PDB file of C-alpha atoms in Angstrom:
ATOM      1  CA  UNK A   1     106.113 117.822 101.925  1.00  0.00           C
ATOM      2  CA  UNK A   2     105.571 114.340 100.464  1.00  0.00           C
ATOM      3  CA  UNK A   3     103.329 113.677  97.481  1.00  0.00           C
ATOM      4  CA  UNK A   4     100.616 111.272  98.601  1.00  0.00           C
ATOM      5  CA  UNK A   5      98.527 109.551  95.932  1.00  0.00           C
ATOM      6  CA  UNK A   6      95.362 107.639  96.665  1.00  0.00           C
ATOM      7  CA  UNK A   7      93.375 105.371  94.392  1.00  0.00           C
ATOM      8  CA  UNK A   8      90.498 105.287  93.710  1.00  0.00           C
ATOM      9  CA  UNK A   9      89.622 108.932  94.179  1.00  0.00           C
ATOM     10  CA  UNK A  10      85.911 108.148  94.066  1.00  0.00           C
ATOM     11  CA  UNK A  11      83.771 105.065  93.786  1.00  0.00           C
ATOM     12  CA  UNK A  12      80.188 103.953  94.089  1.00  0.00           C
ATOM     13  CA  UNK A  13      80.011 100.512  95.638  1.00  0.00           C
ATOM     14  CA  UNK A  14      77.311  97.936  96.051  1.00  0.00           C
ATOM     15  CA  UNK A  15      76.234  96.889  99.509  1.00  0.00           C
ATOM     16  CA  UNK A  16      78.032  93.748 100.677  1.00  0.00           C
ATOM     17  CA  UNK A  17      81.082  94.192  98.474  1.00  0.00           C
ATOM     18  CA  UNK A  18      84.620  95.107  99.479  1.00  0.00           C
ATOM     19  CA  UNK A  19      86.929  97.790  98.121  1.00  0.00           C
ATOM     20  CA  UNK A  20      90.649  98.253  98.515  1.00  0.00           C
ATOM     21  CA  UNK A  21      92.122 101.751  98.642  1.00  0.00           C
ATOM     22  CA  UNK A  22      95.755 102.280  97.779  1.00  0.00           C
ATOM     23  CA  UNK A  23      98.072 104.934  99.189  1.00  0.00           C
ATOM     24  CA  UNK A  24     101.422 105.624  97.515  1.00  0.00           C
ATOM     25  CA  UNK A  25     103.982 108.110  98.847  1.00  0.00           C
ATOM     26  CA  UNK A  26     106.844 109.495  96.780  1.00  0.00           C
ATOM     27  CA  UNK A  27     109.371 109.057  99.597  1.00  0.00           C
ATOM     28  CA  UNK A  28     109.963 106.676 102.464  1.00  0.00           C
ATOM     29  CA  UNK A  29     107.981 107.589 105.568  1.00  0.00           C
ATOM     30  CA  UNK A  30     107.999 106.050 108.987  1.00  0.00           C
ATOM     31  CA  UNK A  31     104.398 106.747 109.876  1.00  0.00           C
ATOM     32  CA  UNK A  32     101.291 106.090 107.821  1.00  0.00           C
ATOM     33  CA  UNK A  33      97.760 106.401 109.103  1.00  0.00           C
ATOM     34  CA  UNK A  34      94.246 105.849 107.805  1.00  0.00           C
ATOM     35  CA  UNK A  35      91.422 108.210 108.746  1.00  0.00           C
ATOM     36  CA  UNK A  36      87.720 108.211 108.010  1.00  0.00           C
ATOM     37  CA  UNK A  37      85.582 111.297 107.522  1.00  0.00           C
ATOM     38  CA  UNK A  38      81.865 110.621 107.473  1.00  0.00           C
ATOM     39  CA  UNK A  39      79.653 113.157 105.659  1.00  0.00           C
ATOM     40  CA  UNK A  40      79.707 116.526 107.409  1.00  0.00           C
ATOM     41  CA  UNK A  41      81.827 115.161 110.248  1.00  0.00           C
ATOM     42  CA  UNK A  42      85.348 115.449 111.553  1.00  0.00           C
ATOM     43  CA  UNK A  43      88.191 113.027 110.943  1.00  0.00           C
ATOM     44  CA  UNK A  44      88.554 109.844 112.971  1.00  0.00           C
ATOM     45  CA  UNK A  45      91.665 107.687 113.092  1.00  0.00           C
ATOM     46  CA  UNK A  46      91.033 104.128 111.922  1.00  0.00           C
ATOM     47  CA  UNK A  47      94.494 102.668 112.391  1.00  0.00           C
ATOM     48  CA  UNK A  48      98.228 103.128 112.190  1.00  0.00           C
ATOM     49  CA  UNK A  49      99.752 101.153 109.329  1.00  0.00           C
ATOM     50  CA  UNK A  50     102.940  99.527 110.605  1.00  0.00           C
ATOM     51  CA  UNK A  51     105.567  98.424 108.118  1.00  0.00           C
ATOM     52  CA  UNK A  52     106.142  94.699 108.289  1.00  0.00           C
ATOM     53  CA  UNK A  53     103.633  94.018 111.055  1.00  0.00           C
ATOM     54  CA  UNK A  54      99.928  94.191 111.783  1.00  0.00           C
ATOM     55  CA  UNK A  55      98.221  97.536 111.872  1.00  0.00           C
ATOM     56  CA  UNK A  56      97.256  99.078 115.201  1.00  0.00           C
ATOM     57  CA  UNK A  57      93.517  99.756 115.291  1.00  0.00           C
ATOM     58  CA  UNK A  58      91.667 102.393 117.266  1.00  0.00           C
ATOM     59  CA  UNK A  59      88.682 101.670 119.421  1.00  0.00           C
ATOM     60  CA  UNK A  60      85.649 100.928 117.290  1.00  0.00           C
ATOM     61  CA  UNK A  61      87.610  99.663 114.281  1.00  0.00           C
ATOM     62  CA  UNK A  62      88.527  96.013 113.709  1.00  0.00           C
ATOM     63  CA  UNK A  63      90.827  94.186 111.348  1.00  0.00           C
ATOM     64  CA  UNK A  64      88.075  92.029 109.852  1.00  0.00           C
ATOM     65  CA  UNK A  65      86.225  95.122 108.668  1.00  0.00           C
ATOM     66  CA  UNK A  66      89.242  97.269 107.747  1.00  0.00           C
ATOM     67  CA  UNK A  67      92.208  95.052 106.875  1.00  0.00           C
ATOM     68  CA  UNK A  68      95.357  97.079 106.240  1.00  0.00           C
ATOM     69  CA  UNK A  69      98.593  96.180 104.568  1.00  0.00           C
ATOM     70  CA  UNK A  70     101.901  98.012 104.561  1.00  0.00           C
ATOM     71  CA  UNK A  71     104.499  96.031 102.647  1.00  0.00           C
ATOM     72  CA  UNK A  72     107.106  98.806 102.543  1.00  0.00           C
ATOM     73  CA  UNK A  73     107.833 102.385 103.607  1.00  0.00           C
ATOM     74  CA  UNK A  74     106.061 104.008 100.668  1.00  0.00           C
ATOM     75  CA  UNK A  75     102.831 102.038 100.206  1.00  0.00           C
ATOM     76  CA  UNK A  76      99.767 100.954 102.140  1.00  0.00           C
ATOM     77  CA  UNK A  77      96.288  99.632 101.410  1.00  0.00           C
ATOM     78  CA  UNK A  78      93.033  99.840 103.338  1.00  0.00           C
ATOM     79  CA  UNK A  79      90.194  97.479 102.509  1.00  0.00           C
ATOM     80  CA  UNK A  80      86.638  98.308 103.502  1.00  0.00           C
ATOM     81  CA  UNK A  81      84.936  94.929 103.758  1.00  0.00           C
ATOM     82  CA  UNK A  82      81.307  93.914 103.428  1.00  0.00           C
ATOM     83  CA  UNK A  83      80.259  97.507 102.903  1.00  0.00           C
ATOM     84  CA  UNK A  84      76.996  99.027 104.087  1.00  0.00           C
ATOM     85  CA  UNK A  85      75.633 102.537 103.464  1.00  0.00           C
ATOM     86  CA  UNK A  86      77.088 103.575 106.854  1.00  0.00           C
ATOM     87  CA  UNK A  87      80.551 103.089 105.332  1.00  0.00           C
ATOM     88  CA  UNK A  88      79.931 105.924 102.893  1.00  0.00           C
ATOM     89  CA  UNK A  89      82.776 108.274 103.806  1.00  0.00           C
ATOM     90  CA  UNK A  90      85.987 109.852 102.716  1.00  0.00           C
ATOM     91  CA  UNK A  91      88.920 107.608 103.560  1.00  0.00           C
ATOM     92  CA  UNK A  92      92.183 109.492 103.949  1.00  0.00           C
ATOM     93  CA  UNK A  93      95.725 108.249 104.034  1.00  0.00           C
ATOM     94  CA  UNK A  94      98.126 110.408 105.993  1.00  0.00           C
ATOM     95  CA  UNK A  95     101.858 110.340 106.551  1.00  0.00           C
ATOM     96  CA  UNK A  96     104.334 111.873 108.917  1.00  0.00           C
ATOM     97  CA  UNK A  97     107.215 113.464 107.089  1.00  0.00           C
ATOM     98  CA  UNK A  98     109.533 116.389 107.009  1.00  0.00           C
ATOM     99  CA  UNK A  99     110.835 118.457 109.864  1.00  0.00           C
ATOM    100  CA  UNK A 100     109.232 117.359 113.095  1.00  0.00           C
ATOM    101  CA  UNK A 101     107.165 114.768 111.277  1.00  0.00           C
ATOM    102  CA  UNK A 102     104.368 117.061 110.223  1.00  0.00           C
ATOM    103  CA  UNK A 103     101.258 115.138 109.200  1.00  0.00           C
ATOM    104  CA  UNK A 104      99.954 115.502 105.652  1.00  0.00           C
ATOM    105  CA  UNK A 105      96.913 113.982 103.981  1.00  0.00           C
ATOM    106  CA  UNK A 106      96.362 112.334 100.652  1.00  0.00           C
ATOM    107  CA  UNK A 107      93.563 113.567  98.421  1.00  0.00           C
ATOM    108  CA  UNK A 108      91.142 111.071  99.877  1.00  0.00           C
ATOM    109  CA  UNK A 109      88.958 108.297  98.491  1.00  0.00           C
ATOM    110  CA  UNK A 110      85.301 109.244  98.395  1.00  0.00           C
ATOM    111  CA  UNK A 111      83.179 106.123  98.754  1.00  0.00           C
ATOM    112  CA  UNK A 112      79.434 105.937  98.364  1.00  0.00           C
ATOM    113  CA  UNK A 113      77.742 102.651  99.220  1.00  0.00           C
ATOM    114  CA  UNK A 114      74.361 102.006  97.650  1.00  0.00           C
TER     115      UNK A 114
ATOM    116  CA  UNK B   1      92.693 109.103 125.382  1.00  0.00           C
ATOM    117  CA  UNK B   2      92.869 112.624 124.047  1.00  0.00           C
ATOM    118  CA  UNK B   3      89.716 114.713 123.667  1.00  0.00           C
ATOM    119  CA  UNK B   4      89.672 117.932 121.629  1.00  0.00           C
ATOM    120  CA  UNK B   5      86.829 120.423 121.883  1.00  0.00           C
ATOM    121  CA  UNK B   6      86.469 123.113 119.207  1.00  0.00           C
ATOM    122  CA  UNK B   7      84.340 126.269 119.228  1.00  0.00           C
ATOM    123  CA  UNK B   8      82.421 127.754 117.582  1.00  0.00           C
ATOM    124  CA  UNK B   9      80.951 125.221 115.174  1.00  0.00           C
ATOM    125  CA  UNK B  10      79.998 127.977 112.742  1.00  0.00           C
ATOM    126  CA  UNK B  11      81.382 131.477 112.348  1.00  0.00           C
ATOM    127  CA  UNK B  12      80.361 134.255 109.975  1.00  0.00           C
ATOM    128  CA  UNK B  13      82.474 137.380 109.593  1.00  0.00           C
ATOM    129  CA  UNK B  14      82.530 140.339 107.274  1.00  0.00           C
ATOM    130  CA  UNK B  15      85.345 140.489 104.786  1.00  0.00           C
ATOM    131  CA  UNK B  16      88.286 142.270 106.355  1.00  0.00           C
ATOM    132  CA  UNK B  17      87.343 141.398 109.916  1.00  0.00           C
ATOM    133  CA  UNK B  18      89.226 138.923 112.098  1.00  0.00           C
ATOM    134  CA  UNK B  19      88.156 135.376 112.931  1.00  0.00           C
ATOM    135  CA  UNK B  20      89.124 133.407 116.017  1.00  0.00           C
ATOM    136  CA  UNK B  21      88.593 129.687 116.550  1.00  0.00           C
ATOM    137  CA  UNK B  22      89.348 128.083 119.897  1.00  0.00           C
ATOM    138  CA  UNK B  23      90.231 124.536 120.906  1.00  0.00           C
ATOM    139  CA  UNK B  24      90.858 122.815 124.205  1.00  0.00           C
ATOM    140  CA  UNK B  25      92.538 119.469 124.760  1.00  0.00           C
ATOM    141  CA  UNK B  26      92.584 117.034 127.638  1.00  0.00           C
ATOM    142  CA  UNK B  27      95.889 115.136 127.478  1.00  0.00           C
ATOM    143  CA  UNK B  28      98.712 117.110 129.057  1.00  0.00           C
ATOM    144  CA  UNK B  29     101.190 114.910 127.140  1.00  0.00           C
ATOM    145  CA  UNK B  30     100.025 116.369 123.807  1.00  0.00           C
ATOM    146  CA  UNK B  31     102.655 118.659 122.392  1.00  0.00           C
ATOM    147  CA  UNK B  32     101.847 119.124 118.698  1.00  0.00           C
ATOM    148  CA  UNK B  33      98.852 121.174 117.540  1.00  0.00           C
ATOM    149  CA  UNK B  34      98.148 121.540 113.820  1.00  0.00           C
ATOM    150  CA  UNK B  35      95.315 123.364 112.096  1.00  0.00           C
ATOM    151  CA  UNK B  36      93.792 122.147 108.848  1.00  0.00           C
ATOM    152  CA  UNK B  37      91.608 123.922 106.326  1.00  0.00           C
ATOM    153  CA  UNK B  38      89.182 121.848 104.298  1.00  0.00           C
ATOM    154  CA  UNK B  39      87.413 123.351 101.337  1.00  0.00           C
ATOM    155  CA  UNK B  40      84.310 121.684  99.989  1.00  0.00           C
ATOM    156  CA  UNK B  41      85.170 118.478  98.168  1.00  0.00           C
ATOM    157  CA  UNK B  42      88.860 118.631  99.019  1.00  0.00           C
ATOM    158  CA  UNK B  43      91.249 117.082 101.479  1.00  0.00           C
ATOM    159  CA  UNK B  44      92.330 118.789 104.699  1.00  0.00           C
ATOM    160  CA  UNK B  45      95.303 121.071 104.094  1.00  0.00           C
ATOM    161  CA  UNK B  46      97.743 121.959 106.845  1.00  0.00           C
ATOM    162  CA  UNK B  47      97.759 125.738 107.282  1.00  0.00           C
ATOM    163  CA  UNK B  48      99.783 126.193 110.452  1.00  0.00           C
ATOM    164  CA  UNK B  49     101.004 124.185 113.399  1.00  0.00           C
ATOM    165  CA  UNK B  50     102.585 124.841 116.762  1.00  0.00           C
ATOM    166  CA  UNK B  51     104.648 122.797 119.143  1.00  0.00           C
ATOM    167  CA  UNK B  52     104.592 123.089 122.879  1.00  0.00           C
ATOM    168  CA  UNK B  53     107.955 124.793 123.135  1.00  0.00           C
ATOM    169  CA  UNK B  54     106.484 128.035 121.762  1.00  0.00           C
ATOM    170  CA  UNK B  55     103.483 130.104 122.736  1.00  0.00           C
ATOM    171  CA  UNK B  56     102.703 131.757 119.420  1.00  0.00           C
ATOM    172  CA  UNK B  57     103.417 131.308 115.736  1.00  0.00           C
ATOM    173  CA  UNK B  58     102.476 133.547 112.861  1.00  0.00           C
ATOM    174  CA  UNK B  59     102.371 133.100 109.103  1.00  0.00           C
ATOM    175  CA  UNK B  60     101.147 136.180 107.231  1.00  0.00           C
ATOM    176  CA  UNK B  61      97.449 136.586 108.121  1.00  0.00           C
ATOM    177  CA  UNK B  62      97.289 133.434 110.208  1.00  0.00           C
ATOM    178  CA  UNK B  63      98.488 132.988 113.777  1.00  0.00           C
ATOM    179  CA  UNK B  64      98.151 130.310 116.400  1.00  0.00           C
ATOM    180  CA  UNK B  65      98.526 130.756 120.137  1.00  0.00           C
ATOM    181  CA  UNK B  66      99.033 128.025 122.711  1.00  0.00           C
ATOM    182  CA  UNK B  67      98.459 128.074 126.456  1.00  0.00           C
ATOM    183  CA  UNK B  68      99.796 124.793 127.818  1.00  0.00           C
ATOM    184  CA  UNK B  69      98.787 125.546 131.374  1.00  0.00           C
ATOM    185  CA  UNK B  70      95.162 126.017 130.406  1.00  0.00           C
ATOM    186  CA  UNK B  71      95.388 123.379 127.663  1.00  0.00           C
ATOM    187  CA  UNK B  72      93.931 125.512 124.935  1.00  0.00           C
ATOM    188  CA  UNK B  73      95.062 126.850 121.602  1.00  0.00           C
ATOM    189  CA  UNK B  74      93.514 129.244 119.138  1.00  0.00           C
ATOM    190  CA  UNK B  75      93.625 130.105 115.451  1.00  0.00           C
ATOM    191  CA  UNK B  76      93.505 133.763 114.483  1.00  0.00           C
ATOM    192  CA  UNK B  77      92.844 134.892 110.918  1.00  0.00           C
ATOM    193  CA  UNK B  78      93.162 138.610 110.252  1.00  0.00           C
ATOM    194  CA  UNK B  79      91.882 140.615 107.285  1.00  0.00           C
ATOM    195  CA  UNK B  80      89.637 137.756 106.241  1.00  0.00           C
ATOM    196  CA  UNK B  81      88.920 137.208 102.551  1.00  0.00           C
ATOM    197  CA  UNK B  82      86.160 135.221 100.827  1.00  0.00           C
ATOM    198  CA  UNK B  83      88.673 132.496  99.965  1.00  0.00           C
ATOM    199  CA  UNK B  84      89.157 131.889 103.678  1.00  0.00           C
ATOM    200  CA  UNK B  85      85.652 130.381 103.721  1.00  0.00           C
ATOM    201  CA  UNK B  86      86.068 126.694 104.587  1.00  0.00           C
ATOM    202  CA  UNK B  87      85.868 124.237 107.452  1.00  0.00           C
ATOM    203  CA  UNK B  88      88.778 124.518 109.881  1.00  0.00           C
ATOM    204  CA  UNK B  89      89.863 121.646 112.092  1.00  0.00           C
ATOM    205  CA  UNK B  90      92.171 121.778 115.066  1.00  0.00           C
ATOM    206  CA  UNK B  91      94.010 118.680 116.196  1.00  0.00           C
ATOM    207  CA  UNK B  92      96.351 117.479 118.910  1.00  0.00           C
ATOM    208  CA  UNK B  93      98.933 114.736 119.142  1.00  0.00           C
ATOM    209  CA  UNK B  94     102.067 113.613 120.925  1.00  0.00           C
ATOM    210  CA  UNK B  95     105.470 113.452 119.312  1.00  0.00           C
ATOM    211  CA  UNK B  96     106.841 110.566 121.331  1.00  0.00           C
ATOM    212  CA  UNK B  97     105.718 107.484 123.137  1.00  0.00           C
ATOM    213  CA  UNK B  98     102.708 105.297 122.480  1.00  0.00           C
ATOM    214  CA  UNK B  99     100.329 106.744 119.935  1.00  0.00           C
ATOM    215  CA  UNK B 100     102.758 109.375 118.743  1.00  0.00           C
ATOM    216  CA  UNK B 101     101.625 111.517 115.820  1.00  0.00           C
ATOM    217  CA  UNK B 102      98.110 110.106 115.913  1.00  0.00           C
ATOM    218  CA  UNK B 103      95.917 113.153 115.478  1.00  0.00           C
ATOM    219  CA  UNK B 104      92.768 113.708 117.507  1.00  0.00           C
ATOM    220  CA  UNK B 105      90.586 116.252 115.749  1.00  0.00           C
ATOM    221  CA  UNK B 106      88.089 118.786 116.927  1.00  0.00           C
ATOM    222  CA  UNK B 107      84.652 118.712 115.322  1.00  0.00           C
ATOM    223  CA  UNK B 108      85.427 121.586 112.980  1.00  0.00           C
ATOM    224  CA  UNK B 109      84.387 125.199 112.474  1.00  0.00           C
ATOM    225  CA  UNK B 110      82.618 126.290 109.320  1.00  0.00           C
ATOM    226  CA  UNK B 111      83.881 129.780 108.571  1.00  0.00           C
ATOM    227  CA  UNK B 112      81.930 131.967 106.178  1.00  0.00           C
ATOM    228  CA  UNK B 113      83.445 135.259 105.048  1.00  0.00           C
ATOM    229  CA  UNK B 114      80.786 137.595 103.747  1.00  0.00           C
ATOM    230  CA  UNK B 115      81.920 139.922 100.949  1.00  0.00           C
TER     231      UNK B 115
END
Protein backbone atom coordinates (compact mmCIF):
# COMPACT_ATOMS: atom_id res chain seq x y z
CA UNK A 1 0.00 0.00 0.00
CA UNK A 2 1.05 3.63 -0.51
CA UNK A 3 2.38 5.81 2.29
CA UNK A 4 0.05 8.79 2.62
CA UNK A 5 1.23 11.78 4.66
CA UNK A 6 -1.03 14.59 5.74
CA UNK A 7 -0.11 17.93 7.25
CA UNK A 8 -1.09 19.33 9.67
CA UNK A 9 -2.08 16.37 11.78
CA UNK A 10 -3.96 18.60 14.20
CA UNK A 11 -4.77 22.27 14.47
CA UNK A 12 -6.92 24.65 16.44
CA UNK A 13 -8.20 27.41 14.21
CA UNK A 14 -9.92 30.70 14.79
CA UNK A 15 -13.38 31.28 13.40
CA UNK A 16 -13.28 33.05 10.03
CA UNK A 17 -9.80 31.91 9.08
CA UNK A 18 -8.77 29.43 6.41
CA UNK A 19 -6.47 26.42 6.63
CA UNK A 20 -4.81 24.40 3.91
CA UNK A 21 -4.24 20.67 4.40
CA UNK A 22 -1.57 18.92 2.40
CA UNK A 23 -1.60 15.30 1.24
CA UNK A 24 1.59 13.70 -0.08
CA UNK A 25 1.77 10.15 -1.46
CA UNK A 26 5.00 8.23 -1.90
CA UNK A 27 4.01 6.94 -5.35
CA UNK A 28 2.00 8.15 -8.30
CA UNK A 29 -1.71 7.45 -7.94
CA UNK A 30 -4.53 8.03 -10.35
CA UNK A 31 -7.24 8.68 -7.81
CA UNK A 32 -7.17 11.00 -4.82
CA UNK A 33 -10.16 11.88 -2.71
CA UNK A 34 -10.94 14.10 0.26
CA UNK A 35 -13.34 12.96 2.98
CA UNK A 36 -14.72 14.64 6.06
CA UNK A 37 -15.56 12.90 9.32
CA UNK A 38 -17.50 15.03 11.76
CA UNK A 39 -17.25 14.11 15.46
CA UNK A 40 -18.81 10.71 16.14
CA UNK A 41 -20.01 10.41 12.55
CA UNK A 42 -19.22 8.41 9.45
CA UNK A 43 -17.09 9.53 6.53
CA UNK A 44 -18.49 11.73 3.78
CA UNK A 45 -16.85 12.34 0.42
CA UNK A 46 -16.08 16.01 -0.20
CA UNK A 47 -14.56 15.77 -3.66
CA UNK A 48 -12.39 13.88 -6.09
CA UNK A 49 -9.10 15.65 -6.73
CA UNK A 50 -8.40 15.49 -10.46
CA UNK A 51 -4.85 15.96 -11.69
CA UNK A 52 -4.56 18.98 -13.94
CA UNK A 53 -8.22 19.98 -13.77
CA UNK A 54 -10.83 21.18 -11.32
CA UNK A 55 -11.94 18.90 -8.54
CA UNK A 56 -15.32 17.18 -8.75
CA UNK A 57 -17.43 18.09 -5.72
CA UNK A 58 -20.18 16.07 -4.10
CA UNK A 59 -23.58 17.44 -3.30
CA UNK A 60 -23.39 19.82 -0.37
CA UNK A 61 -19.76 20.82 -0.92
CA UNK A 62 -18.66 23.80 -3.02
CA UNK A 63 -15.38 25.01 -4.41
CA UNK A 64 -15.53 28.38 -2.66
CA UNK A 65 -15.63 26.67 0.73
CA UNK A 66 -13.30 23.75 -0.04
CA UNK A 67 -10.90 24.69 -2.83
CA UNK A 68 -8.73 21.75 -3.89
CA UNK A 69 -5.55 21.60 -5.87
CA UNK A 70 -3.82 18.63 -7.44
CA UNK A 71 -0.74 19.75 -9.34
CA UNK A 72 0.66 16.26 -9.91
CA UNK A 73 0.03 12.55 -9.30
CA UNK A 74 1.50 12.51 -5.80
CA UNK A 75 0.21 15.68 -4.11
CA UNK A 76 -3.03 17.45 -3.31
CA UNK A 77 -4.25 20.21 -1.01
CA UNK A 78 -7.64 20.92 0.54
CA UNK A 79 -8.39 24.36 1.93
CA UNK A 80 -11.17 24.86 4.44
CA UNK A 81 -12.19 28.48 3.99
CA UNK A 82 -13.84 30.94 6.35
CA UNK A 83 -14.08 28.32 9.06
CA UNK A 84 -16.89 28.04 11.59
CA UNK A 85 -17.22 25.64 14.54
CA UNK A 86 -19.32 23.35 12.29
CA UNK A 87 -16.16 22.71 10.26
CA UNK A 88 -14.53 21.01 13.24
CA UNK A 89 -13.85 17.57 11.79
CA UNK A 90 -11.25 15.10 10.70
CA UNK A 91 -10.30 15.69 7.08
CA UNK A 92 -8.93 12.61 5.37
CA UNK A 93 -7.05 12.23 2.14
CA UNK A 94 -7.48 8.90 0.42
CA UNK A 95 -5.93 7.30 -2.63
CA UNK A 96 -6.64 4.40 -4.90
CA UNK A 97 -3.60 2.23 -5.38
CA UNK A 98 -2.38 -1.29 -5.68
CA UNK A 99 -4.15 -4.30 -7.07
CA UNK A 100 -7.70 -3.40 -7.99
CA UNK A 101 -7.20 0.15 -6.79
CA UNK A 102 -7.90 -0.50 -3.14
CA UNK A 103 -8.65 2.71 -1.25
CA UNK A 104 -6.38 3.73 1.62
CA UNK A 105 -6.56 6.69 3.97
CA UNK A 106 -4.00 9.13 5.24
CA UNK A 107 -3.68 9.69 8.97
CA UNK A 108 -6.12 12.56 8.87
CA UNK A 109 -6.04 16.22 9.86
CA UNK A 110 -7.96 16.90 13.04
CA UNK A 111 -9.31 20.45 12.97
CA UNK A 112 -10.99 22.23 15.83
CA UNK A 113 -12.51 25.64 15.12
CA UNK A 114 -12.99 27.95 18.08
CA UNK B 1 -26.68 7.87 -5.70
CA UNK B 2 -25.58 4.99 -3.53
CA UNK B 3 -27.03 4.52 -0.05
CA UNK B 4 -25.45 2.16 2.49
CA UNK B 5 -27.28 1.07 5.62
CA UNK B 6 -25.31 -0.56 8.45
CA UNK B 7 -26.59 -2.48 11.48
CA UNK B 8 -26.29 -2.63 14.39
CA UNK B 9 -24.97 0.76 15.47
CA UNK B 10 -23.53 -0.74 18.65
CA UNK B 11 -22.57 -4.31 19.46
CA UNK B 12 -21.22 -5.80 22.68
CA UNK B 13 -19.86 -9.34 22.77
CA UNK B 14 -17.98 -11.46 25.24
CA UNK B 15 -14.37 -12.18 24.46
CA UNK B 16 -14.17 -15.31 22.36
CA UNK B 17 -17.64 -14.96 20.90
CA UNK B 18 -18.38 -14.04 17.29
CA UNK B 19 -19.54 -10.66 16.01
CA UNK B 20 -21.54 -10.01 12.87
CA UNK B 21 -22.15 -6.63 11.26
CA UNK B 22 -24.51 -6.28 8.31
CA UNK B 23 -24.76 -3.74 5.51
CA UNK B 24 -27.14 -3.22 2.63
CA UNK B 25 -26.59 -1.08 -0.44
CA UNK B 26 -28.91 0.40 -3.02
CA UNK B 27 -26.92 0.76 -6.26
CA UNK B 28 -26.80 -2.50 -8.19
CA UNK B 29 -23.77 -1.14 -10.10
CA UNK B 30 -21.65 -1.19 -6.93
CA UNK B 31 -19.11 -3.97 -7.10
CA UNK B 32 -16.46 -3.21 -4.48
CA UNK B 33 -17.17 -3.53 -0.75
CA UNK B 34 -14.43 -2.72 1.76
CA UNK B 35 -14.57 -2.79 5.55
CA UNK B 36 -12.62 -0.35 7.69
CA UNK B 37 -11.73 -0.45 11.36
CA UNK B 38 -11.26 2.84 13.17
CA UNK B 39 -9.78 2.90 16.63
CA UNK B 40 -10.26 5.95 18.80
CA UNK B 41 -8.16 8.85 17.56
CA UNK B 42 -6.89 7.01 14.50
CA UNK B 43 -7.62 6.84 10.81
CA UNK B 44 -9.80 4.16 9.23
CA UNK B 45 -7.76 1.06 8.41
CA UNK B 46 -8.79 -1.35 5.68
CA UNK B 47 -9.28 -4.79 7.22
CA UNK B 48 -10.87 -6.74 4.38
CA UNK B 49 -12.62 -6.14 1.10
CA UNK B 50 -14.62 -8.13 -1.40
CA UNK B 51 -15.44 -7.71 -5.04
CA UNK B 52 -18.63 -8.79 -6.70
CA UNK B 53 -17.09 -11.73 -8.50
CA UNK B 54 -16.83 -13.68 -5.23
CA UNK B 55 -19.34 -14.50 -2.53
CA UNK B 56 -17.03 -14.89 0.44
CA UNK B 57 -13.53 -13.95 1.51
CA UNK B 58 -11.69 -14.89 4.66
CA UNK B 59 -8.57 -13.60 6.37
CA UNK B 60 -7.76 -15.39 9.62
CA UNK B 61 -10.52 -14.44 12.10
CA UNK B 62 -12.25 -12.06 9.72
CA UNK B 63 -14.60 -12.97 6.88
CA UNK B 64 -16.89 -11.06 4.59
CA UNK B 65 -19.85 -12.46 2.69
CA UNK B 66 -21.65 -10.84 -0.22
CA UNK B 67 -25.11 -11.49 -1.61
CA UNK B 68 -25.43 -9.45 -4.79
CA UNK B 69 -28.99 -10.51 -5.44
CA UNK B 70 -30.15 -9.22 -2.08
CA UNK B 71 -27.63 -6.36 -2.13
CA UNK B 72 -26.19 -7.03 1.27
CA UNK B 73 -22.82 -7.92 2.70
CA UNK B 74 -21.66 -8.84 6.16
CA UNK B 75 -18.53 -8.81 8.29
CA UNK B 76 -17.90 -11.77 10.56
CA UNK B 77 -15.30 -11.69 13.32
CA UNK B 78 -14.69 -14.96 15.15
CA UNK B 79 -12.95 -15.53 18.49
CA UNK B 80 -13.19 -11.85 19.32
CA UNK B 81 -10.45 -10.23 21.40
CA UNK B 82 -10.42 -6.95 23.35
CA UNK B 83 -8.25 -5.38 20.65
CA UNK B 84 -11.09 -5.89 18.19
CA UNK B 85 -12.97 -3.13 20.04
CA UNK B 86 -13.35 -0.24 17.59
CA UNK B 87 -15.78 1.37 15.18
CA UNK B 88 -16.27 -0.63 11.98
CA UNK B 89 -17.45 0.97 8.76
CA UNK B 90 -18.71 -0.77 5.66
CA UNK B 91 -18.56 0.96 2.31
CA UNK B 92 -19.54 0.44 -1.31
CA UNK B 93 -18.25 1.76 -4.60
CA UNK B 94 -18.03 1.06 -8.31
CA UNK B 95 -14.83 0.18 -10.09
CA UNK B 96 -15.69 1.71 -13.44
CA UNK B 97 -17.71 4.48 -14.94
CA UNK B 98 -18.71 7.80 -13.42
CA UNK B 99 -17.90 8.07 -9.75
CA UNK B 100 -15.68 5.02 -9.72
CA UNK B 101 -13.90 4.25 -6.46
CA UNK B 102 -15.83 6.92 -4.57
CA UNK B 103 -16.74 5.22 -1.32
CA UNK B 104 -20.17 5.56 0.26
CA UNK B 105 -19.95 4.61 3.91
CA UNK B 106 -22.38 3.12 6.36
CA UNK B 107 -22.88 4.96 9.64
CA UNK B 108 -20.58 2.63 11.56
CA UNK B 109 -20.84 -0.02 14.26
CA UNK B 110 -19.18 0.46 17.62
CA UNK B 111 -17.98 -2.97 18.68
CA UNK B 112 -17.10 -3.56 22.31
CA UNK B 113 -15.44 -6.84 23.29
CA UNK B 114 -15.86 -7.52 26.98
CA UNK B 115 -12.97 -9.40 28.60
